Short mmCIF file of C-alpha atoms and ligand atoms in Angstrom, two decimals:
data_model
loop_
_atom_site.label_atom_id
_atom_site.label_comp_id
_atom_site.label_asym_id
_atom_site.label_seq_id
_atom_site.Cartn_x
_atom_site.Cartn_y
_atom_site.Cartn_z
CA MET A 279 -0.01 -0.07 0.00
CA ALA A 280 2.79 2.38 0.96
CA ASP A 281 4.53 1.55 -2.31
CA ASP A 282 1.20 2.28 -4.17
CA LEU A 283 0.77 5.58 -2.41
CA SER A 284 4.61 6.96 -3.44
CA GLU A 285 4.47 5.56 -6.65
CA ARG A 286 1.31 7.46 -7.30
CA ALA A 287 2.81 10.59 -5.53
CA THR A 288 6.05 10.63 -7.98
CA ARG A 289 3.98 10.04 -11.19
CA PRO A 290 4.82 12.83 -13.87
CA LYS A 291 2.85 16.29 -13.55
CA VAL A 292 -0.34 16.00 -15.07
CA THR A 293 -0.73 18.63 -17.94
CA VAL A 294 -3.41 19.78 -20.33
CA PRO A 295 -1.81 18.05 -23.41
CA ARG A 296 -1.94 14.77 -20.99
CA ILE A 297 -5.22 15.24 -20.66
CA THR A 298 -6.18 15.77 -24.24
CA THR A 299 -4.64 12.75 -25.32
CA MET A 300 -6.17 10.66 -22.97
CA LYS A 301 -9.33 10.59 -24.87
CA GLY A 302 -9.39 7.38 -27.34
CA SER A 303 -6.20 6.06 -25.34
CA GLY A 304 -8.14 3.91 -23.32
CA GLU A 305 -7.22 5.53 -19.78
CA LEU A 306 -10.06 7.36 -18.15
CA ILE A 307 -9.73 10.48 -16.63
CA SER A 308 -10.24 10.87 -12.70
CA MET A 309 -11.09 14.36 -11.05
CA ILE A 310 -12.58 15.59 -7.79
CA THR A 311 -13.08 18.66 -6.13
CA ALA A 312 -11.01 20.46 -3.26
CA TYR A 313 -11.40 23.46 -1.59
CA ASP A 314 -8.31 23.75 0.65
CA ALA A 315 -4.78 22.45 1.16
CA THR A 316 -5.43 19.35 3.50
CA PHE A 317 -7.89 17.51 1.17
CA ALA A 318 -5.99 18.74 -1.88
CA ALA A 319 -2.96 17.35 -0.96
CA LEU A 320 -4.31 13.94 0.08
CA VAL A 321 -6.57 13.62 -3.34
CA ASP A 322 -3.19 14.51 -5.08
CA ARG A 323 -1.05 11.99 -3.03
CA ALA A 324 -3.89 9.42 -4.15
CA GLY A 325 -3.19 9.85 -7.83
CA ILE A 326 -6.31 12.06 -9.37
CA ASP A 327 -5.51 13.45 -12.66
CA MET A 328 -7.39 16.72 -12.36
CA ILE A 329 -8.51 18.53 -8.94
CA LEU A 330 -11.33 20.91 -9.70
CA VAL A 331 -11.88 24.11 -7.31
CA GLY A 332 -15.48 23.92 -7.82
CA ASP A 333 -17.98 26.80 -7.22
CA SER A 334 -19.60 24.03 -5.27
CA VAL A 335 -17.59 25.24 -2.33
CA GLY A 336 -20.71 27.55 -2.27
CA THR A 337 -23.10 24.73 -1.25
CA VAL A 338 -20.54 22.30 0.06
CA VAL A 339 -18.61 24.62 2.40
CA GLN A 340 -20.36 27.72 2.66
CA GLY A 341 -23.85 26.30 3.25
CA ARG A 342 -25.76 28.24 0.48
CA PRO A 343 -28.64 26.70 -1.63
CA SER A 344 -27.03 27.10 -4.75
CA THR A 345 -23.78 28.19 -6.07
CA VAL A 346 -25.03 31.50 -7.50
CA GLY A 347 -23.80 33.60 -4.85
CA VAL A 348 -19.97 32.46 -4.78
CA THR A 349 -17.84 35.43 -5.78
CA LEU A 350 -14.20 35.56 -7.82
CA LYS A 351 -12.57 36.45 -4.75
CA GLU A 352 -13.69 33.46 -2.82
CA MET A 353 -12.58 31.11 -5.67
CA GLN A 354 -9.12 32.84 -6.10
CA TYR A 355 -8.74 32.09 -2.39
CA HIS A 356 -9.81 28.75 -2.47
CA VAL A 357 -7.61 28.27 -5.64
CA ARG A 358 -4.43 29.33 -3.88
CA MET A 359 -4.73 27.09 -1.05
CA VAL A 360 -5.29 23.80 -3.27
CA HIS A 361 -2.42 25.09 -6.04
CA ARG A 362 -0.16 24.94 -3.02
CA ALA A 363 -0.89 21.26 -2.15
CA SER A 364 -1.38 19.76 -5.52
CA PRO A 365 2.18 19.13 -7.06
CA GLN A 366 0.76 16.45 -9.65
CA ALA A 367 -2.89 17.05 -10.64
CA LEU A 368 -3.87 19.68 -12.87
CA VAL A 369 -5.99 22.15 -11.29
CA VAL A 370 -9.17 23.61 -12.63
CA GLY A 371 -10.43 26.97 -11.18
CA ASP A 372 -13.98 27.38 -11.31
CA LEU A 373 -15.59 30.80 -12.95
CA PRO A 374 -18.20 31.74 -10.77
CA PHE A 375 -21.43 33.25 -11.58
CA GLY A 376 -21.26 36.64 -12.78
CA SER A 377 -17.41 36.50 -13.68
CA TYR A 378 -17.72 35.86 -17.27
CA GLN A 379 -21.01 36.28 -18.38
CA ALA A 380 -20.75 40.01 -19.31
CA GLY A 381 -18.82 39.59 -21.83
CA ILE A 382 -14.90 38.69 -23.19
CA GLY A 383 -13.05 41.00 -21.63
CA GLN A 384 -14.52 40.10 -17.95
CA ALA A 385 -14.08 36.22 -18.58
CA VAL A 386 -10.46 36.90 -19.62
CA ASP A 387 -10.00 39.16 -16.80
CA SER A 388 -11.45 36.78 -14.31
CA ALA A 389 -9.41 33.60 -15.67
CA ILE A 390 -6.30 35.56 -15.32
CA THR A 391 -6.87 36.17 -11.87
CA LEU A 392 -7.47 32.46 -11.07
CA LEU A 393 -4.49 31.34 -12.81
CA LYS A 394 -2.37 34.12 -11.35
CA ALA A 395 -3.94 32.46 -8.07
CA GLY A 396 -2.40 28.78 -9.21
CA ALA A 397 -5.15 27.54 -11.62
CA GLU A 398 -3.77 25.75 -14.49
CA SER A 399 -6.89 26.07 -16.47
CA VAL A 400 -10.30 27.41 -15.63
CA LYS A 401 -14.00 25.99 -15.99
CA LEU A 402 -17.03 27.87 -17.07
CA GLU A 403 -20.60 26.68 -17.42
CA GLY A 404 -22.67 27.15 -20.78
CA GLY A 405 -22.06 26.29 -24.75
CA THR A 406 -23.16 28.29 -27.70
CA SER A 407 -23.73 31.18 -25.07
CA VAL A 408 -20.27 31.62 -23.72
CA ALA A 409 -18.43 30.30 -27.25
CA ALA A 410 -17.09 33.76 -27.71
CA GLN A 411 -15.49 33.73 -24.10
CA ILE A 412 -14.15 30.42 -24.61
CA GLU A 413 -12.41 31.29 -28.22
CA ALA A 414 -11.09 34.55 -26.36
CA MET A 415 -9.76 32.92 -23.49
CA THR A 416 -7.99 29.98 -25.32
CA ARG A 417 -6.69 32.91 -27.83
CA VAL A 418 -4.63 34.36 -25.14
CA ASP A 419 -3.35 30.62 -24.10
CA ILE A 420 -5.97 30.08 -20.90
CA PRO A 421 -7.01 26.50 -21.03
CA VAL A 422 -10.81 26.13 -20.90
CA VAL A 423 -13.12 23.27 -19.63
CA GLY A 424 -16.90 23.63 -20.42
CA HIS A 425 -19.59 22.46 -18.77
CA ILE A 426 -23.27 21.64 -19.94
CA GLY A 427 -26.40 19.70 -18.95
CA LEU A 428 -27.27 20.53 -15.16
CA THR A 429 -25.36 23.48 -14.75
CA PRO A 430 -25.72 24.75 -11.08
CA GLN A 431 -25.36 28.30 -11.93
CA SER A 432 -28.62 28.24 -13.80
CA TYR A 433 -30.25 27.38 -10.64
CA HIS A 434 -33.15 29.57 -11.20
CA ARG A 435 -33.71 28.88 -15.06
CA MET A 436 -33.81 25.33 -14.07
CA GLY A 437 -36.20 25.86 -10.90
CA GLY A 438 -33.59 23.87 -8.77
CA HIS A 439 -30.93 21.42 -9.49
CA LYS A 440 -32.87 19.25 -12.24
CA VAL A 441 -31.44 16.49 -14.86
CA GLN A 442 -31.43 18.16 -18.27
CA GLY A 443 -31.46 16.85 -21.71
CA LYS A 444 -34.51 14.48 -21.43
CA ALA A 445 -36.60 16.47 -24.21
CA ALA A 446 -35.90 16.86 -27.79
CA GLY A 447 -35.29 20.67 -28.63
CA ASN A 448 -33.19 23.59 -29.13
CA GLN A 449 -34.21 25.45 -26.05
CA ALA A 450 -31.27 25.84 -22.93
CA GLY A 451 -31.04 22.33 -21.43
CA GLN A 452 -32.86 20.30 -24.16
CA ARG A 453 -31.14 17.28 -25.89
CA ASP A 454 -30.43 18.82 -29.29
CA ARG A 455 -29.33 22.15 -27.83
CA LEU A 456 -26.97 20.21 -25.71
CA ILE A 457 -25.21 18.21 -28.43
CA ASP A 458 -24.68 21.82 -29.98
CA ASP A 459 -23.36 23.07 -26.83
CA ALA A 460 -20.74 20.24 -26.78
CA HIS A 461 -19.84 21.21 -30.43
CA ALA A 462 -19.40 24.92 -29.51
CA ILE A 463 -17.09 24.10 -26.80
CA GLU A 464 -15.01 21.77 -28.85
CA GLN A 465 -14.93 24.48 -31.54
CA SER A 466 -14.03 27.36 -29.65
CA GLY A 467 -11.19 25.92 -28.31
CA GLY A 468 -12.40 24.17 -24.99
CA PHE A 469 -9.74 21.23 -23.82
CA ALA A 470 -12.53 19.16 -22.16
CA VAL A 471 -15.95 19.27 -21.14
CA VAL A 472 -18.03 18.38 -18.19
CA LEU A 473 -21.54 16.49 -18.78
CA GLU A 474 -23.84 16.93 -15.52
CA GLY A 475 -26.83 15.48 -14.91
CA ILE A 476 -28.14 14.13 -18.24
CA PRO A 477 -29.03 10.81 -19.66
CA ARG A 478 -26.51 8.14 -19.88
CA ASP A 479 -27.36 7.66 -23.86
CA LEU A 480 -26.97 11.29 -24.57
CA ALA A 481 -23.74 11.36 -22.73
CA ALA A 482 -22.45 8.65 -24.79
CA GLU A 483 -23.82 10.43 -28.20
CA ILE A 484 -21.82 13.41 -26.97
CA THR A 485 -18.66 11.69 -26.11
CA SER A 486 -18.63 9.98 -29.46
CA LYS A 487 -19.25 12.91 -31.44
CA VAL A 488 -16.65 15.55 -30.01
CA SER A 489 -12.69 15.14 -30.23
CA ILE A 490 -12.41 16.53 -26.77
CA PRO A 491 -12.45 14.53 -23.75
CA THR A 492 -15.85 14.27 -21.68
CA ILE A 493 -15.84 14.29 -18.08
CA GLY A 494 -19.19 12.92 -16.52
CA ILE A 495 -21.03 13.36 -13.19
CA GLY A 496 -24.39 12.00 -13.07
CA ALA A 497 -23.94 11.24 -16.87
CA GLY A 498 -23.44 7.71 -16.68
CA PRO A 499 -20.07 5.58 -17.63
CA ASP A 500 -19.76 6.33 -21.18
CA CYS A 501 -17.62 9.34 -20.65
CA ASP A 502 -13.85 9.96 -21.38
CA GLY A 503 -13.67 10.44 -17.45
CA GLN A 504 -15.44 11.00 -14.11
CA VAL A 505 -15.97 13.90 -11.66
CA LEU A 506 -17.41 13.92 -8.19
CA VAL A 507 -17.43 16.30 -5.18
CA LEU A 508 -15.19 15.53 -2.50
CA HIS A 509 -17.67 15.53 0.24
CA ASP A 510 -19.76 13.13 -1.60
CA VAL A 511 -17.26 10.70 -2.05
CA LEU A 512 -16.08 10.97 1.71
CA GLY A 513 -19.92 10.57 2.61
CA LEU A 514 -19.60 13.89 4.22
CA ALA A 515 -22.56 15.51 2.48
CA GLU A 516 -26.12 14.05 3.46
CA LEU A 517 -28.12 14.85 0.61
CA PRO A 518 -29.11 11.36 -1.34
CA LEU A 519 -28.36 11.99 -4.95
CA LYS A 520 -28.80 9.08 -7.32
CA PHE A 521 -25.41 9.66 -8.97
CA VAL A 522 -23.36 9.79 -5.87
CA LYS A 523 -21.45 7.17 -4.28
CA HIS A 524 -20.24 7.13 -0.91
CA TYR A 525 -16.67 5.70 -0.81
CA ALA A 526 -16.24 6.20 2.84
CA ASP A 527 -18.62 7.04 5.81
CA MET A 528 -16.40 9.98 7.17
CA ALA A 529 -19.99 11.88 8.70
CA THR A 530 -20.07 9.13 11.13
CA GLY A 531 -16.36 8.95 11.86
CA THR A 532 -16.32 12.56 12.33
CA VAL A 533 -19.45 12.26 14.71
CA GLU A 534 -18.11 9.69 16.51
CA ALA A 535 -14.38 10.83 17.11
CA THR A 536 -15.86 14.30 18.11
CA ARG A 537 -18.37 12.76 20.83
CA GLN A 538 -15.14 10.55 22.15
CA PHE A 539 -13.51 13.91 22.86
CA ILE A 540 -16.32 15.46 24.42
CA ASP A 541 -16.78 12.32 26.78
CA GLU A 542 -13.34 12.26 27.48
CA ILE A 543 -13.08 16.21 28.08
CA LYS A 544 -16.16 15.83 30.49
CA ALA A 545 -14.74 12.69 32.10
CA GLY A 546 -11.67 14.75 33.00
CA THR A 547 -9.52 11.87 31.51
CA TRP A 548 -8.19 14.36 28.58
CA PRO A 549 -5.39 15.15 28.29
CA ASP A 550 -3.66 12.44 30.27
CA ASP A 551 0.08 12.75 31.64
CA ALA A 552 1.42 11.20 28.14
CA HIS A 553 0.20 13.99 26.09
CA SER A 554 1.40 16.62 28.69
CA TYR A 555 4.64 18.55 28.45
CA HIS A 556 6.84 18.36 31.64
O1 KIV B 35 -18.18 23.23 -8.93
C1 KIV B 35 -18.19 21.90 -8.90
O2 KIV B 35 -17.97 21.13 -8.03
C2 KIV B 35 -18.66 21.57 -10.40
C3 KIV B 35 -18.74 19.55 -10.46
C4 KIV B 35 -19.99 19.36 -10.11
C5 KIV B 35 -18.55 19.52 -11.94
O3 KIV B 35 -18.99 22.16 -11.17
#
């Protein structure tokens, strides 16, 4: 186990070109979110390919109902912490709502802010509607990941976090539009696209139609890679979501450890002499 971990820790640095060539190579891409240095160091050590400093920090860490309120300054702060602790993984900084929708100048400025904080690429939500922003960022060598389907920043349009792409049509969130959105991201220079909360067959169709890697979350197993929110993987988040798997139960572990700590304080058995200075 220790050997396996040290081998993963000394693997080559994951770069944008490396991710691009993974599509079709048979190696699936792994991505997970992290928001601070402690967890970033652990997932990097485990061998993750990409760390997404997601604006899901708004719901997972800040306790907001949606990601809409997250600011660029907050993302800059979290990107800085993750960057310091992620020597191997490719760090993706999420552009929050309101930091790119107003135009290409705003998008490039915001992306530069995250790159200067340590991100090696940025992610934004939308397809055709943000193609100009993606094109402008990639023109100045800022690698961009697209994100379509259940885009959490569209919370108000969707009426909550709702599965998209079930109905045929060209309206936002409909099936044909999502295929166009994926093509728009590819053609404007995005190097990968996150497919979130869409039917498995649609994700498979998009994956076969675009040349860039697709990374799924709630999009079935036929994508070029998968991403989950760290707190879901660790069993820290309590919302029962169909597409989430808890690989650990850290909620129970945390409550139990804290209970023992409280009990030992109350009993006067903590700290004992072995944990005291003399
Ligand atoms: O912010 C985030 O964590 C994300 C993932 C859900 C893909 O965008």
